[in-house]
PDB file of C-alpha atoms in Angstrom:
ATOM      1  CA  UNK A   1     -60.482  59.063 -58.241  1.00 40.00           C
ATOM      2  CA  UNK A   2     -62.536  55.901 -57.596  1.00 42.00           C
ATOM      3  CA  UNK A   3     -65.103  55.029 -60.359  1.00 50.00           C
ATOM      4  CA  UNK A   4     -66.087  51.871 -58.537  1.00 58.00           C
ATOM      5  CA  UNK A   5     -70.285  50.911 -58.477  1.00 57.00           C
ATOM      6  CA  UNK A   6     -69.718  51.967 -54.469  1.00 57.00           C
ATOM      7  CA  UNK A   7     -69.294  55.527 -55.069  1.00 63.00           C
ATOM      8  CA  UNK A   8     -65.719  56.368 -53.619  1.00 76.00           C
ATOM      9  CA  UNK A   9     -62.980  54.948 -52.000  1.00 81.00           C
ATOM     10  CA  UNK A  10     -64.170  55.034 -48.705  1.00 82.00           C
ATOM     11  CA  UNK A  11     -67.045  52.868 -49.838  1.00 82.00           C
ATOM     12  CA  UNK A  12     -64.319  50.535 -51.213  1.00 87.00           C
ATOM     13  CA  UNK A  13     -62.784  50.211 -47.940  1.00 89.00           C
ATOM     14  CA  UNK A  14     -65.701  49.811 -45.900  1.00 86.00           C
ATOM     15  CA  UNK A  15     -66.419  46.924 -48.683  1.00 87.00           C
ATOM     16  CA  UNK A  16     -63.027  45.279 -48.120  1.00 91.00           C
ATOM     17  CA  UNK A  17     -63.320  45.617 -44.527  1.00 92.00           C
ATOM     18  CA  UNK A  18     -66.914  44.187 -44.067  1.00 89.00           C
ATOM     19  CA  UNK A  19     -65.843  41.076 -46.464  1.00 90.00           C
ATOM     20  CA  UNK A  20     -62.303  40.194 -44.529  1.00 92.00           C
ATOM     21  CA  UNK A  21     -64.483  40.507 -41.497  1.00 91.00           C
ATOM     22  CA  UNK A  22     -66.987  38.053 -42.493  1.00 89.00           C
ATOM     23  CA  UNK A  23     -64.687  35.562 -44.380  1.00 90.00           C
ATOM     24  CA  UNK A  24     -63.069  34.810 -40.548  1.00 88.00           C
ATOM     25  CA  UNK A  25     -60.059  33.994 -42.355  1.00 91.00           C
ATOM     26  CA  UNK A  26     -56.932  35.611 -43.096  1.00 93.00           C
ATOM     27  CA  UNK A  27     -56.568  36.795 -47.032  1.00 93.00           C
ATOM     28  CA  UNK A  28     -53.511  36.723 -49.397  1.00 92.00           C
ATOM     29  CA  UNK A  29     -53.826  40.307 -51.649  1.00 94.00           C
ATOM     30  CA  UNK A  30     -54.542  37.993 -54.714  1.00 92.00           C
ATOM     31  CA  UNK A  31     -57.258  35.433 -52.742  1.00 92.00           C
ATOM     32  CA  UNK A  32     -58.736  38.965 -51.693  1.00 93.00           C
ATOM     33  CA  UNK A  33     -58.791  40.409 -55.242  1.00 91.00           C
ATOM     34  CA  UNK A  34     -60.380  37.071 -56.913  1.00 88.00           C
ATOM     35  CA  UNK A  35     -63.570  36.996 -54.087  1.00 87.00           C
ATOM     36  CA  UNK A  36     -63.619  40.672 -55.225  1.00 87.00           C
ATOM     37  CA  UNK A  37     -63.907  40.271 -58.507  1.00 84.00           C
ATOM     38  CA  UNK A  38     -66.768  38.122 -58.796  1.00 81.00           C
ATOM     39  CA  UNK A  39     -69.079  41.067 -58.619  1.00 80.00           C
ATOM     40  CA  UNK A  40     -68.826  44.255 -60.492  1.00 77.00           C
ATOM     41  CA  UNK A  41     -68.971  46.521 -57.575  1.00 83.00           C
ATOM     42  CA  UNK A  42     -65.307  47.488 -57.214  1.00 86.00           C
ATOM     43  CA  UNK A  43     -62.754  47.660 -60.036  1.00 88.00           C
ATOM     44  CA  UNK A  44     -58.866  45.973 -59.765  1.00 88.00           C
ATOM     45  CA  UNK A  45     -56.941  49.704 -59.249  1.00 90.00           C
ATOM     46  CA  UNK A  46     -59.684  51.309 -56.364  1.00 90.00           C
ATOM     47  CA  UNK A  47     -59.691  47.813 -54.751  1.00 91.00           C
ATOM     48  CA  UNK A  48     -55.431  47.610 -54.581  1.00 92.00           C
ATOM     49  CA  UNK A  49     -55.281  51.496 -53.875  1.00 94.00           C
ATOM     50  CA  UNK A  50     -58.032  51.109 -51.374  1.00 93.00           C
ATOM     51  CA  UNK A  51     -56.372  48.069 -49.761  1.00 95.00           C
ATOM     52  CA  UNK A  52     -52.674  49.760 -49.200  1.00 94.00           C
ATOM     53  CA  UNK A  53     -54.561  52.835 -47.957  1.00 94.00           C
ATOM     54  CA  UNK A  54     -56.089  50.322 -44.978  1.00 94.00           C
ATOM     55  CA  UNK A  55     -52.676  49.028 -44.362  1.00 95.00           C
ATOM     56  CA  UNK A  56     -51.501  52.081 -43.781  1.00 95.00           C
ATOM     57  CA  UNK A  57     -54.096  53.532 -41.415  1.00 94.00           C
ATOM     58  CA  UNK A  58     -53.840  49.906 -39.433  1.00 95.00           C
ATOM     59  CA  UNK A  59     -57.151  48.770 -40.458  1.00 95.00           C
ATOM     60  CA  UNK A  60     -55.864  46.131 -41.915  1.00 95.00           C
ATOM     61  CA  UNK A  61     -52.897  44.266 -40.583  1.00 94.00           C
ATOM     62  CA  UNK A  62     -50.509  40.827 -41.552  1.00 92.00           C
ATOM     63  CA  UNK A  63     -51.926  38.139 -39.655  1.00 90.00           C
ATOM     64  CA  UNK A  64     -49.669  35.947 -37.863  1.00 87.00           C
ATOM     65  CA  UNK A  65     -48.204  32.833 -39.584  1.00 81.00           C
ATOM     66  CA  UNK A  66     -49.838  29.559 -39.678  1.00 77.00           C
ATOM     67  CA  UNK A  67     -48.812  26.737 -38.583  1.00 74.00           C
ATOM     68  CA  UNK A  68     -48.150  24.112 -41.278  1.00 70.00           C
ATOM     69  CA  UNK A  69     -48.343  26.661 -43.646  1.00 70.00           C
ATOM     70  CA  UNK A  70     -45.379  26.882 -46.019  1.00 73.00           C
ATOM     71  CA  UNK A  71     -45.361  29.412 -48.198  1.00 77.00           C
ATOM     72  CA  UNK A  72     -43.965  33.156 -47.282  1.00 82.00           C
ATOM     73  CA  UNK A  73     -47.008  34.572 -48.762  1.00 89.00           C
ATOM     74  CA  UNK A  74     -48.074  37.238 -46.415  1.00 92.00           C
ATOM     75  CA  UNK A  75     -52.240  36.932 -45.078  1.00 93.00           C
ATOM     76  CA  UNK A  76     -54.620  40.021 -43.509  1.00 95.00           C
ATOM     77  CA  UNK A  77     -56.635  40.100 -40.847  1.00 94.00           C
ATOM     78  CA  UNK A  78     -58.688  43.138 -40.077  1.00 95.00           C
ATOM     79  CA  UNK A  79     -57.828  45.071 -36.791  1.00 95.00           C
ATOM     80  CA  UNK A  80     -59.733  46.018 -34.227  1.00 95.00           C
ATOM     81  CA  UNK A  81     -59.911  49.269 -35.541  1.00 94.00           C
ATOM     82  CA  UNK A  82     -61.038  48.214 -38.937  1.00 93.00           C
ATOM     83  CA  UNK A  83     -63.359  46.082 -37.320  1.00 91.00           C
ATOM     84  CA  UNK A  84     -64.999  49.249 -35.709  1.00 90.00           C
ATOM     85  CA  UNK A  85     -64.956  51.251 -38.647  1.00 86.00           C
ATOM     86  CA  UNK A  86     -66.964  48.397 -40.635  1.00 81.00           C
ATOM     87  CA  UNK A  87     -69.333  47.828 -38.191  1.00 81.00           C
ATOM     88  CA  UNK A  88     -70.038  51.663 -37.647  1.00 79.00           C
ATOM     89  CA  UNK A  89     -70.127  52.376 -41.272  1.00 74.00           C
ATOM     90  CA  UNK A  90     -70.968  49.555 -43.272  1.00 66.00           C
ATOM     91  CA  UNK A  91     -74.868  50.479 -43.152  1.00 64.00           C
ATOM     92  CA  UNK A  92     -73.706  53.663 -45.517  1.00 65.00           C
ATOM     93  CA  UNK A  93     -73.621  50.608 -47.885  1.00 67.00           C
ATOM     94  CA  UNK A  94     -76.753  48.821 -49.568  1.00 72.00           C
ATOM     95  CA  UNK A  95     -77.587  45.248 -47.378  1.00 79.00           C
ATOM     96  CA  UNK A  96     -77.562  43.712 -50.839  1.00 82.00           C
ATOM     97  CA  UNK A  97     -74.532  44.535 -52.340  1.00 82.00           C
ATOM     98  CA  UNK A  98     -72.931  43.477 -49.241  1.00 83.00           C
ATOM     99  CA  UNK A  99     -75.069  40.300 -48.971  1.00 86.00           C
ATOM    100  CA  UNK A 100     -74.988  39.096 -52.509  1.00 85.00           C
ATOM    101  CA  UNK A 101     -70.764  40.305 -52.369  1.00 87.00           C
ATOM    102  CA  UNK A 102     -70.148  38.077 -49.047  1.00 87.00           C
ATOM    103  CA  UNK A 103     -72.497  35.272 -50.773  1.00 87.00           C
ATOM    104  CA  UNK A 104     -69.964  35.187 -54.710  1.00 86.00           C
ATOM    105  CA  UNK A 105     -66.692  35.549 -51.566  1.00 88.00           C
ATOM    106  CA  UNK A 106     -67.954  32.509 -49.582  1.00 89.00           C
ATOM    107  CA  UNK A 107     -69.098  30.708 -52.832  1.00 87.00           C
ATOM    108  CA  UNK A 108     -65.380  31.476 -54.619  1.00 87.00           C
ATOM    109  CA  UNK A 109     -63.727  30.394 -51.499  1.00 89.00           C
ATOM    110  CA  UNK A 110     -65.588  27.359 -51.067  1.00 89.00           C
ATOM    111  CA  UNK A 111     -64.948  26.563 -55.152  1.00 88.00           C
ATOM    112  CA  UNK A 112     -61.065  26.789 -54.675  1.00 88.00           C
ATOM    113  CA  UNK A 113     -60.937  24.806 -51.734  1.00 90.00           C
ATOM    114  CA  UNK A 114     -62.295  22.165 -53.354  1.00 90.00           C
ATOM    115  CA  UNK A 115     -61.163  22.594 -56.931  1.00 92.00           C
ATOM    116  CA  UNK A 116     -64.739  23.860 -58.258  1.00 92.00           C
ATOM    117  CA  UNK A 117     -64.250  25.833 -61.586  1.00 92.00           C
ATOM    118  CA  UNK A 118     -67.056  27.260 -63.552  1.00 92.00           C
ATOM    119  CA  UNK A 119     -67.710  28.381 -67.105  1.00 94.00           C
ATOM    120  CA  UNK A 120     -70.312  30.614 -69.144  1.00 95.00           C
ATOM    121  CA  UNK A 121     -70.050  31.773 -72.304  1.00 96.00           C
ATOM    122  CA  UNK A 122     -72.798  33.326 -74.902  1.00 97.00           C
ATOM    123  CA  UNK A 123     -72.809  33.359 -78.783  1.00 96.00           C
ATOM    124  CA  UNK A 124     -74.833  35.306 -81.372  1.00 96.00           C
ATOM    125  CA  UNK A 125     -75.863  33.098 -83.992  1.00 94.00           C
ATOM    126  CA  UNK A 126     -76.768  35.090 -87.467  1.00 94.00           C
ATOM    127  CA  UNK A 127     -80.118  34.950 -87.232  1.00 96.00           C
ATOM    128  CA  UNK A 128     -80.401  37.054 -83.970  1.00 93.00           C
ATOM    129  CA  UNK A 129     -80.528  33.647 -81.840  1.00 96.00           C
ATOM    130  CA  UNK A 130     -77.888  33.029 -79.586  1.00 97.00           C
ATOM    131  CA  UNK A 131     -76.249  30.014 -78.129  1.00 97.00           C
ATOM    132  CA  UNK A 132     -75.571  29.798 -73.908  1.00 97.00           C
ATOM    133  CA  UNK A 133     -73.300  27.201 -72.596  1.00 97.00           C
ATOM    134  CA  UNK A 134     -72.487  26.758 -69.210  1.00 96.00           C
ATOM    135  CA  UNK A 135     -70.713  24.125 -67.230  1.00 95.00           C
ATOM    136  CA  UNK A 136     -69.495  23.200 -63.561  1.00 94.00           C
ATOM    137  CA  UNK A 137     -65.694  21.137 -63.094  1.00 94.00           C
ATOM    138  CA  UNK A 138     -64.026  19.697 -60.567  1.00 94.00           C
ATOM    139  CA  UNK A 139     -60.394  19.752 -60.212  1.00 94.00           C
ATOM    140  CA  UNK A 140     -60.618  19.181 -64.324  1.00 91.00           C
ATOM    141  CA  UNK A 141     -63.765  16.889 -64.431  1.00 95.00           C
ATOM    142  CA  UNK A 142     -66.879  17.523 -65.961  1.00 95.00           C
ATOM    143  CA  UNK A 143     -69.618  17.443 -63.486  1.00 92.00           C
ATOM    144  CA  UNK A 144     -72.124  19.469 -65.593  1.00 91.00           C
ATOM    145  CA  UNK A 145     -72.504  20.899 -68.756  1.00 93.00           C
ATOM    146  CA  UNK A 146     -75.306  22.354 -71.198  1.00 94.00           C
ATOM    147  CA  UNK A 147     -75.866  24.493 -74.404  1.00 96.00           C
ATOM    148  CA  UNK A 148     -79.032  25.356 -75.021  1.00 95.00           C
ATOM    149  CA  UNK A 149     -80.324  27.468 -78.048  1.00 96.00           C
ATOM    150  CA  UNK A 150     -82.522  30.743 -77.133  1.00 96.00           C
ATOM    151  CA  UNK A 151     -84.359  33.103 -79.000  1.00 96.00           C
ATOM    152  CA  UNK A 152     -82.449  36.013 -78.053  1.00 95.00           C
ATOM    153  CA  UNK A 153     -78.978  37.873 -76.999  1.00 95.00           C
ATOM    154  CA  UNK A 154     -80.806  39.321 -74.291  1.00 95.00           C
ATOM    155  CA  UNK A 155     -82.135  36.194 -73.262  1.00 96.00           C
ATOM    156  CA  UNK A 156     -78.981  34.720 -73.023  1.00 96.00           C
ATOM    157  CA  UNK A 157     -77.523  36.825 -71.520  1.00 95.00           C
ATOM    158  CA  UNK A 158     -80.249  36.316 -68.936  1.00 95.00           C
ATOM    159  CA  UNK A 159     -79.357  32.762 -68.877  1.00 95.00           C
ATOM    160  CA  UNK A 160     -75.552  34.114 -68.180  1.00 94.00           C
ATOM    161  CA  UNK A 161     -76.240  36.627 -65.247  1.00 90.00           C
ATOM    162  CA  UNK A 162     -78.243  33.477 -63.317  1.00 91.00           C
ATOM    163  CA  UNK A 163     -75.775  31.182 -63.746  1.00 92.00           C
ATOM    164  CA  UNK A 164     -73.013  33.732 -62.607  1.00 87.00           C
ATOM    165  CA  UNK A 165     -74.629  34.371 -59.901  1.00 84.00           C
ATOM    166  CA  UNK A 166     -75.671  31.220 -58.656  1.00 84.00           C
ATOM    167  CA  UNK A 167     -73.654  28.396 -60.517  1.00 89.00           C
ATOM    168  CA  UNK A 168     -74.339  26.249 -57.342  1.00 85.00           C
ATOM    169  CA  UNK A 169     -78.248  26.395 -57.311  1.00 85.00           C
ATOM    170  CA  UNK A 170     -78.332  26.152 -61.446  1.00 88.00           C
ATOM    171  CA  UNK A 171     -76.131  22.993 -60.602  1.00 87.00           C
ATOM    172  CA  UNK A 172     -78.221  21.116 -57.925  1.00 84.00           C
ATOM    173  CA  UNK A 173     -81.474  22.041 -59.973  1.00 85.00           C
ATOM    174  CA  UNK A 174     -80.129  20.233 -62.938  1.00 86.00           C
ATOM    175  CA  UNK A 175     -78.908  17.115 -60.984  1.00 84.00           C
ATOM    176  CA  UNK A 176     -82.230  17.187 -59.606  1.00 83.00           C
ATOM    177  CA  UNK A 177     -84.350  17.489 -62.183  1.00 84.00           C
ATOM    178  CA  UNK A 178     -82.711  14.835 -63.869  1.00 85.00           C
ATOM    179  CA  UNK A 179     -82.857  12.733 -61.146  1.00 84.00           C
ATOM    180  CA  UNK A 180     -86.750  13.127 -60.988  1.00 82.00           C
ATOM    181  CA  UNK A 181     -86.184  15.125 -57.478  1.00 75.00           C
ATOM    182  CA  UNK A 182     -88.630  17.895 -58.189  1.00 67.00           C
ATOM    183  CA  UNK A 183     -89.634  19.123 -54.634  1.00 67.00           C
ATOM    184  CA  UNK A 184     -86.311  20.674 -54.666  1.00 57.00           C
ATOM    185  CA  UNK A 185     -88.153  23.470 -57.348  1.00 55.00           C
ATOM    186  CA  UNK A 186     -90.714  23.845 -54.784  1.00 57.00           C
ATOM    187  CA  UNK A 187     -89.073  24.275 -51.509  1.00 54.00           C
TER     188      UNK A 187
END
């Protein structure tokens, strides 16, 4: 039984299908899993049940081998089939989940190609304040970092849901704040 946010495995798959279709590239299972999980939407066991399930009915498929690639780790491609089935059904699913789930894919895919790791983490402090820290590396570097004390948990965690959701815009605001660039707030 599926307890996913999308309401059922078929949800799942149309989900899976309408991000491999989108990405335009072929997916290792774990690549697939990791642009997955940076929403809440699906869970790990509907996502890999879901995901041998489309294998099996050939909406999925292994994509031919690259050239220069040289590891044995096998890739998907959606099939024609699948590609039918997600464009037929993938209005069932809410434009936003599927547009803010294809936006965290593209964004994680874009971090790992070039080495982008990000971090967020909130603290109570005793006196019902809390303490949010986030920061933005490159391939081990420090590119950006703050902590900032706020009057709340549930402000923090405010502060935590932006910044997980757009660690890239959070980012280039800073940089251009601090460099005195602010027209970027305004356009």
């Amino acid at each position: 039984m599926a307890s996913s946010a999308l309401g059922g495995k078929r949800n799942v798959k149309i989900f899976l299908l309408y991000l491999m279709q989108n990405v335009r590239i072929p997916l290792d299972f774990a690549t697939l899993n990791d642009m997955v999980m940076q929403t809440d939407y699906v869970m790990y066991l509907d996502m890999a049940e879901a995901f041998h399930e489309m294998l099996d009915d050939a909406l999925i498929e292994t994509a031919p081998a690259e050239e220069g690639v040289t590891d044995d780790t096998p890739r998907y491609i959606v099939t024609q089939k699948g590609r039918i089935v997600a464009e037929q059904l993938h209005s069932e699913l809410l434009p936003t989940i599927l547009d803010e789930s294809l936006r965290c894919a593209l964004r994680y895919l874009d971090f790992r190609r070039r080495g982008i790791t990000t971090h967020c983490t909130v603290t109570p402090a005793a006196d019902g304040t809390a303490e949010f820290f986030c920061s933005v590396e490159q391939h081990g570097k420090v590119l950006f970092e703050t902590r900032v004390s706020v009057d709340s948990m549930t402000r923090a965690r405010q502060m935590e849901d932006n910044f997980r959701a757009r660690p890239e815009a959070i980012y280039k605001g800073m940089w251009s704040l601090l460099s005195g660039n602010v027209n970027y707030l305004f356009s």
